Amino acid sequence: VTAFVPLLANGPTDARRPGVGRSLMQAATEFAAKDGAKRLVLATAVDNRAARLLYEETGWLKDDAFIHYNYQL
């Protein structure tokens, strides 16, 4: 079972508090594990350095197997 984190938002830069994103990720991880998930998947903007750093610091691995596309209507 794979769980998807569709959106994890921590507000504007000036509204961020130390540890909030880390706490949200921990809660999502615990919830998914209790729900039987074996893997979590999420996406973030290429230029979102703060999020990418958080994910990498907490053990997430960058997925090089897929390229995401979107189609603007």
mmCIF file of N, CA, C and O in Angstrom:
data_model
loop_
_atom_site.group_PDB
_atom_site.id
_atom_site.type_symbol
_atom_site.label_atom_id
_atom_site.label_comp_id
_atom_site.label_asym_id
_atom_site.label_seq_id
_atom_site.Cartn_x
_atom_site.Cartn_y
_atom_site.Cartn_z
ATOM 1 N N VAL A 1 0.852 -1.180 0.000
ATOM 2 C CA VAL A 1 0.000 0.000 0.000
ATOM 3 C C VAL A 1 0.893 1.237 0.000
ATOM 4 O O VAL A 1 1.828 1.335 0.788
ATOM 5 N N THR A 2 0.577 2.168 -0.880
ATOM 6 C CA THR A 2 1.300 3.430 -0.960
ATOM 7 C C THR A 2 0.376 4.549 -0.523
ATOM 8 O O THR A 2 -0.766 4.617 -0.958
ATOM 9 N N ALA A 3 0.856 5.407 0.336
ATOM 10 C CA ALA A 3 0.087 6.577 0.773
ATOM 11 C C ALA A 3 0.670 7.812 0.099
ATOM 12 O O ALA A 3 1.880 7.934 -0.056
ATOM 13 N N PHE A 4 -0.206 8.706 -0.328
ATOM 14 C CA PHE A 4 0.219 9.938 -0.975
ATOM 15 C C PHE A 4 -0.019 11.114 -0.042
ATOM 16 O O PHE A 4 -1.061 11.197 0.612
ATOM 17 N N VAL A 5 0.938 12.002 0.045
ATOM 18 C CA VAL A 5 0.778 13.247 0.792
ATOM 19 C C VAL A 5 0.444 14.293 -0.271
ATOM 20 O O VAL A 5 1.335 14.783 -0.964
ATOM 21 N N PRO A 6 -0.865 14.616 -0.452
ATOM 22 C CA PRO A 6 -1.247 15.489 -1.553
ATOM 23 C C PRO A 6 -0.799 16.936 -1.394
ATOM 24 O O PRO A 6 -0.477 17.594 -2.361
ATOM 25 N N LEU A 7 -0.785 17.439 -0.174
ATOM 26 C CA LEU A 7 -0.368 18.821 0.051
ATOM 27 C C LEU A 7 0.066 18.966 1.495
ATOM 28 O O LEU A 7 -0.651 18.594 2.411
ATOM 29 N N LEU A 8 1.233 19.501 1.671
ATOM 30 C CA LEU A 8 1.740 19.810 3.001
ATOM 31 C C LEU A 8 2.188 21.254 2.953
ATOM 32 O O LEU A 8 3.188 21.577 2.312
ATOM 33 N N ALA A 9 1.414 22.117 3.560
ATOM 34 C CA ALA A 9 1.716 23.547 3.499
ATOM 35 C C ALA A 9 1.952 24.087 4.895
ATOM 36 O O ALA A 9 1.256 23.733 5.827
ATOM 37 N N ASN A 10 2.918 24.965 4.992
ATOM 38 C CA ASN A 10 3.309 25.514 6.278
ATOM 39 C C ASN A 10 3.153 27.030 6.305
ATOM 40 O O ASN A 10 3.652 27.691 7.181
ATOM 41 N N GLY A 11 2.475 27.586 5.330
ATOM 42 C CA GLY A 11 2.220 29.022 5.320
ATOM 43 C C GLY A 11 3.348 29.826 4.714
ATOM 44 O O GLY A 11 4.378 29.287 4.319
ATOM 45 N N PRO A 12 3.138 31.134 4.625
ATOM 46 C CA PRO A 12 4.173 32.012 4.079
ATOM 47 C C PRO A 12 5.445 31.941 4.927
ATOM 48 O O PRO A 12 5.401 31.588 6.106
ATOM 49 N N THR A 13 6.542 32.280 4.317
ATOM 50 C CA THR A 13 7.836 32.190 4.996
ATOM 51 C C THR A 13 7.826 32.897 6.342
ATOM 52 O O THR A 13 8.332 32.370 7.328
ATOM 53 N N ASP A 14 7.225 34.074 6.413
ATOM 54 C CA ASP A 14 7.239 34.814 7.673
ATOM 55 C C ASP A 14 6.313 34.231 8.726
ATOM 56 O O ASP A 14 6.355 34.619 9.886
ATOM 57 N N ALA A 15 5.462 33.266 8.337
ATOM 58 C CA ALA A 15 4.547 32.649 9.302
ATOM 59 C C ALA A 15 5.039 31.282 9.766
ATOM 60 O O ALA A 15 4.421 30.662 10.612
ATOM 61 N N ARG A 16 6.140 30.837 9.243
ATOM 62 C CA ARG A 16 6.649 29.515 9.600
ATOM 63 C C ARG A 16 7.252 29.518 10.993
ATOM 64 O O ARG A 16 7.838 30.490 11.433
ATOM 65 N N ARG A 17 7.083 28.406 11.645
ATOM 66 C CA ARG A 17 7.647 28.231 12.982
ATOM 67 C C ARG A 17 8.602 27.049 12.944
ATOM 68 O O ARG A 17 8.308 26.047 12.285
ATOM 69 N N PRO A 18 9.700 27.139 13.642
ATOM 70 C CA PRO A 18 10.648 26.019 13.645
ATOM 71 C C PRO A 18 9.987 24.726 14.113
ATOM 72 O O PRO A 18 9.292 24.703 15.120
ATOM 73 N N GLY A 19 10.152 23.694 13.325
ATOM 74 C CA GLY A 19 9.665 22.377 13.717
ATOM 75 C C GLY A 19 8.263 22.031 13.262
ATOM 76 O O GLY A 19 7.852 20.880 13.378
ATOM 77 N N VAL A 20 7.497 23.000 12.744
ATOM 78 C CA VAL A 20 6.120 22.712 12.352
ATOM 79 C C VAL A 20 6.089 21.735 11.177
ATOM 80 O O VAL A 20 5.370 20.732 11.212
ATOM 81 N N GLY A 21 6.860 22.014 10.132
ATOM 82 C CA GLY A 21 6.894 21.106 8.983
ATOM 83 C C GLY A 21 7.372 19.724 9.367
ATOM 84 O O GLY A 21 6.809 18.710 8.941
ATOM 85 N N ARG A 22 8.374 19.661 10.193
ATOM 86 C CA ARG A 22 8.901 18.375 10.670
ATOM 87 C C ARG A 22 7.828 17.613 11.453
ATOM 88 O O ARG A 22 7.644 16.411 11.280
ATOM 89 N N SER A 23 7.085 18.331 12.287
ATOM 90 C CA SER A 23 6.001 17.703 13.061
ATOM 91 C C SER A 23 4.881 17.203 12.154
ATOM 92 O O SER A 23 4.332 16.121 12.375
ATOM 93 N N LEU A 24 4.541 17.983 11.122
ATOM 94 C CA LEU A 24 3.517 17.553 10.165
ATOM 95 C C LEU A 24 3.952 16.300 9.427
ATOM 96 O O LEU A 24 3.164 15.366 9.234
ATOM 97 N N MET A 25 5.218 16.260 9.022
ATOM 98 C CA MET A 25 5.725 15.083 8.328
ATOM 99 C C MET A 25 5.721 13.857 9.240
ATOM 100 O O MET A 25 5.382 12.757 8.813
ATOM 101 N N GLN A 26 6.088 14.050 10.489
ATOM 102 C CA GLN A 26 6.085 12.940 11.445
ATOM 103 C C GLN A 26 4.665 12.409 11.646
ATOM 104 O O GLN A 26 4.444 11.204 11.658
ATOM 105 N N ALA A 27 3.707 13.315 11.770
ATOM 106 C CA ALA A 27 2.310 12.900 11.947
ATOM 107 C C ALA A 27 1.801 12.148 10.712
ATOM 108 O O ALA A 27 1.114 11.124 10.841
ATOM 109 N N ALA A 28 2.147 12.635 9.525
ATOM 110 C CA ALA A 28 1.729 11.964 8.288
ATOM 111 C C ALA A 28 2.344 10.574 8.199
ATOM 112 O O ALA A 28 1.675 9.606 7.816
ATOM 113 N N THR A 29 3.603 10.460 8.566
ATOM 114 C CA THR A 29 4.302 9.180 8.538
ATOM 115 C C THR A 29 3.665 8.195 9.509
ATOM 116 O O THR A 29 3.405 7.033 9.164
ATOM 117 N N GLU A 30 3.399 8.636 10.723
ATOM 118 C CA GLU A 30 2.792 7.771 11.728
ATOM 119 C C GLU A 30 1.388 7.338 11.314
ATOM 120 O O GLU A 30 1.018 6.170 11.467
ATOM 121 N N PHE A 31 0.602 8.270 10.777
ATOM 122 C CA PHE A 31 -0.757 7.956 10.347
ATOM 123 C C PHE A 31 -0.732 6.904 9.239
ATOM 124 O O PHE A 31 -1.473 5.930 9.275
ATOM 125 N N ALA A 32 0.128 7.109 8.255
ATOM 126 C CA ALA A 32 0.210 6.177 7.131
ATOM 127 C C ALA A 32 0.656 4.791 7.593
ATOM 128 O O ALA A 32 0.117 3.774 7.136
ATOM 129 N N ALA A 33 1.629 4.734 8.480
ATOM 130 C CA ALA A 33 2.110 3.444 8.989
ATOM 131 C C ALA A 33 1.003 2.707 9.735
ATOM 132 O O ALA A 33 0.801 1.508 9.537
ATOM 133 N N LYS A 34 0.262 3.428 10.575
ATOM 134 C CA LYS A 34 -0.842 2.805 11.321
ATOM 135 C C LYS A 34 -1.949 2.336 10.389
ATOM 136 O O LYS A 34 -2.674 1.398 10.695
ATOM 137 N N ASP A 35 -2.065 3.010 9.229
ATOM 138 C CA ASP A 35 -3.096 2.658 8.252
ATOM 139 C C ASP A 35 -2.637 1.528 7.324
ATOM 140 O O ASP A 35 -3.363 1.127 6.433
ATOM 141 N N GLY A 36 -1.418 1.034 7.516
ATOM 142 C CA GLY A 36 -0.928 -0.101 6.747
ATOM 143 C C GLY A 36 -0.082 0.245 5.535
ATOM 144 O O GLY A 36 0.301 -0.644 4.779
ATOM 145 N N ALA A 37 0.212 1.514 5.343
ATOM 146 C CA ALA A 37 1.033 1.906 4.188
ATOM 147 C C ALA A 37 2.458 1.408 4.370
ATOM 148 O O ALA A 37 2.978 1.357 5.476
ATOM 149 N N LYS A 38 3.071 1.049 3.286
ATOM 150 C CA LYS A 38 4.466 0.618 3.291
ATOM 151 C C LYS A 38 5.373 1.670 2.677
ATOM 152 O O LYS A 38 6.590 1.557 2.728
ATOM 153 N N ARG A 39 4.760 2.689 2.063
ATOM 154 C CA ARG A 39 5.537 3.711 1.378
ATOM 155 C C ARG A 39 4.714 4.990 1.324
ATOM 156 O O ARG A 39 3.508 4.961 1.219
ATOM 157 N N LEU A 40 5.389 6.108 1.422
ATOM 158 C CA LEU A 40 4.766 7.426 1.264
ATOM 159 C C LEU A 40 5.349 8.096 0.032
ATOM 160 O O LEU A 40 6.537 7.941 -0.259
ATOM 161 N N VAL A 41 4.525 8.846 -0.676
ATOM 162 C CA VAL A 41 4.948 9.557 -1.868
ATOM 163 C C VAL A 41 4.457 10.989 -1.762
ATOM 164 O O VAL A 41 3.329 11.239 -1.327
ATOM 165 N N LEU A 42 5.309 11.929 -2.157
ATOM 166 C CA LEU A 42 4.897 13.328 -2.207
ATOM 167 C C LEU A 42 5.648 14.037 -3.303
ATOM 168 O O LEU A 42 6.594 13.505 -3.868
ATOM 169 N N ALA A 43 5.219 15.242 -3.617
ATOM 170 C CA ALA A 43 5.893 16.057 -4.623
ATOM 171 C C ALA A 43 6.038 17.467 -4.076
ATOM 172 O O ALA A 43 5.250 17.905 -3.233
ATOM 173 N N THR A 44 7.034 18.165 -4.557
ATOM 174 C CA THR A 44 7.236 19.553 -4.175
ATOM 175 C C THR A 44 7.811 20.307 -5.372
ATOM 176 O O THR A 44 8.331 19.693 -6.308
ATOM 177 N N ALA A 45 7.692 21.597 -5.327
ATOM 178 C CA ALA A 45 8.232 22.418 -6.405
ATOM 179 C C ALA A 45 9.754 22.312 -6.436
ATOM 180 O O ALA A 45 10.401 22.204 -5.391
ATOM 181 N N VAL A 46 10.298 22.348 -7.614
ATOM 182 C CA VAL A 46 11.744 22.252 -7.794
ATOM 183 C C VAL A 46 12.464 23.351 -7.019
ATOM 184 O O VAL A 46 13.527 23.121 -6.445
ATOM 185 N N ASP A 47 11.872 24.537 -6.972
ATOM 186 C CA ASP A 47 12.531 25.665 -6.302
ATOM 187 C C ASP A 47 12.195 25.787 -4.815
ATOM 188 O O ASP A 47 12.595 26.735 -4.160
ATOM 189 N N ASN A 48 11.478 24.807 -4.257
ATOM 190 C CA ASN A 48 11.130 24.854 -2.836
ATOM 191 C C ASN A 48 12.258 24.211 -2.026
ATOM 192 O O ASN A 48 12.176 23.069 -1.587
ATOM 193 N N ARG A 49 13.311 24.961 -1.844
ATOM 194 C CA ARG A 49 14.506 24.436 -1.167
ATOM 195 C C ARG A 49 14.243 24.035 0.271
ATOM 196 O O ARG A 49 14.780 23.044 0.751
ATOM 197 N N ALA A 50 13.420 24.818 0.970
ATOM 198 C CA ALA A 50 13.144 24.503 2.378
ATOM 199 C C ALA A 50 12.463 23.144 2.509
ATOM 200 O O ALA A 50 12.844 22.332 3.358
ATOM 201 N N ALA A 51 11.479 22.885 1.663
ATOM 202 C CA ALA A 51 10.778 21.595 1.717
ATOM 203 C C ALA A 51 11.717 20.460 1.332
ATOM 204 O O ALA A 51 11.749 19.421 2.003
ATOM 205 N N ARG A 52 12.479 20.654 0.263
ATOM 206 C CA ARG A 52 13.388 19.606 -0.179
ATOM 207 C C ARG A 52 14.409 19.270 0.900
ATOM 208 O O ARG A 52 14.719 18.097 1.159
ATOM 209 N N LEU A 53 14.921 20.277 1.569
ATOM 210 C CA LEU A 53 15.882 20.059 2.651
ATOM 211 C C LEU A 53 15.225 19.284 3.791
ATOM 212 O O LEU A 53 15.807 18.335 4.329
ATOM 213 N N LEU A 54 14.017 19.674 4.160
ATOM 214 C CA LEU A 54 13.292 18.972 5.227
ATOM 215 C C LEU A 54 13.113 17.502 4.867
ATOM 216 O O LEU A 54 13.397 16.620 5.682
ATOM 217 N N TYR A 55 12.649 17.231 3.654
ATOM 218 C CA TYR A 55 12.411 15.849 3.261
ATOM 219 C C TYR A 55 13.711 15.041 3.282
ATOM 220 O O TYR A 55 13.741 13.917 3.784
ATOM 221 N N GLU A 56 14.758 15.602 2.750
ATOM 222 C CA GLU A 56 16.030 14.887 2.716
ATOM 223 C C GLU A 56 16.592 14.667 4.118
ATOM 224 O O GLU A 56 17.151 13.611 4.411
ATOM 225 N N GLU A 57 16.429 15.655 4.996
ATOM 226 C CA GLU A 57 16.919 15.516 6.381
ATOM 227 C C GLU A 57 16.143 14.467 7.155
ATOM 228 O O GLU A 57 16.660 13.902 8.114
ATOM 229 N N THR A 58 14.899 14.223 6.760
ATOM 230 C CA THR A 58 14.082 13.264 7.496
ATOM 231 C C THR A 58 14.002 11.902 6.815
ATOM 232 O O THR A 58 13.150 11.083 7.145
ATOM 233 N N GLY A 59 14.910 11.653 5.855
ATOM 234 C CA GLY A 59 15.037 10.324 5.289
ATOM 235 C C GLY A 59 14.307 10.059 3.989
ATOM 236 O O GLY A 59 14.347 8.934 3.477
ATOM 237 N N TRP A 60 13.637 11.047 3.430
ATOM 238 C CA TRP A 60 12.972 10.864 2.141
ATOM 239 C C TRP A 60 14.027 10.791 1.049
ATOM 240 O O TRP A 60 15.049 11.457 1.125
ATOM 241 N N LEU A 61 13.747 9.981 0.032
ATOM 242 C CA LEU A 61 14.666 9.828 -1.093
ATOM 243 C C LEU A 61 14.042 10.445 -2.332
ATOM 244 O O LEU A 61 12.858 10.240 -2.612
ATOM 245 N N LYS A 62 14.849 11.181 -3.075
ATOM 246 C CA LYS A 62 14.386 11.786 -4.325
ATOM 247 C C LYS A 62 14.093 10.677 -5.325
ATOM 248 O O LYS A 62 14.912 9.785 -5.539
ATOM 249 N N ASP A 63 12.915 10.727 -5.919
ATOM 250 C CA ASP A 63 12.485 9.725 -6.888
ATOM 251 C C ASP A 63 12.975 10.114 -8.271
ATOM 252 O O ASP A 63 12.562 11.126 -8.823
ATOM 253 N N ASP A 64 13.852 9.323 -8.824
ATOM 254 C CA ASP A 64 14.359 9.584 -10.165
ATOM 255 C C ASP A 64 13.696 8.686 -11.199
ATOM 256 O O ASP A 64 14.073 8.700 -12.367
ATOM 257 N N ALA A 65 12.696 7.901 -10.769
ATOM 258 C CA ALA A 65 12.057 6.958 -11.673
ATOM 259 C C ALA A 65 10.919 7.577 -12.476
ATOM 260 O O ALA A 65 10.542 7.061 -13.515
ATOM 261 N N PHE A 66 10.347 8.689 -11.982
ATOM 262 C CA PHE A 66 9.198 9.278 -12.648
ATOM 263 C C PHE A 66 9.427 10.752 -12.929
ATOM 264 O O PHE A 66 10.062 11.455 -12.152
ATOM 265 N N ILE A 67 8.874 11.201 -14.016
ATOM 266 C CA ILE A 67 8.837 12.624 -14.354
ATOM 267 C C ILE A 67 7.371 13.021 -14.328
ATOM 268 O O ILE A 67 6.525 12.347 -14.912
ATOM 269 N N HIS A 68 7.051 14.093 -13.659
ATOM 270 C CA HIS A 68 5.669 14.549 -13.557
ATOM 271 C C HIS A 68 5.390 15.585 -14.636
ATOM 272 O O HIS A 68 6.226 16.438 -14.923
ATOM 273 N N TYR A 69 4.198 15.498 -15.208
ATOM 274 C CA TYR A 69 3.766 16.437 -16.236
ATOM 275 C C TYR A 69 2.457 17.080 -15.804
ATOM 276 O O TYR A 69 1.711 16.499 -15.006
ATOM 277 N N ASN A 70 2.164 18.253 -16.338
ATOM 278 C CA ASN A 70 0.844 18.846 -16.174
ATOM 279 C C ASN A 70 0.432 19.465 -17.486
ATOM 280 O O ASN A 70 1.271 19.730 -18.347
ATOM 281 N N TYR A 71 -0.861 19.650 -17.640
ATOM 282 C CA TYR A 71 -1.412 20.216 -18.872
ATOM 283 C C TYR A 71 -2.290 21.392 -18.488
ATOM 284 O O TYR A 71 -3.290 21.223 -17.782
ATOM 285 N N GLN A 72 -1.914 22.566 -18.907
ATOM 286 C CA GLN A 72 -2.640 23.774 -18.553
ATOM 287 C C GLN A 72 -3.833 23.956 -19.474
ATOM 288 O O GLN A 72 -3.689 23.943 -20.701
ATOM 289 N N LEU A 73 -5.013 24.111 -18.931
ATOM 290 C CA LEU A 73 -6.236 24.337 -19.718
ATOM 291 C C LEU A 73 -6.606 25.797 -19.742
ATOM 292 O O LEU A 73 -6.337 26.535 -18.857
#
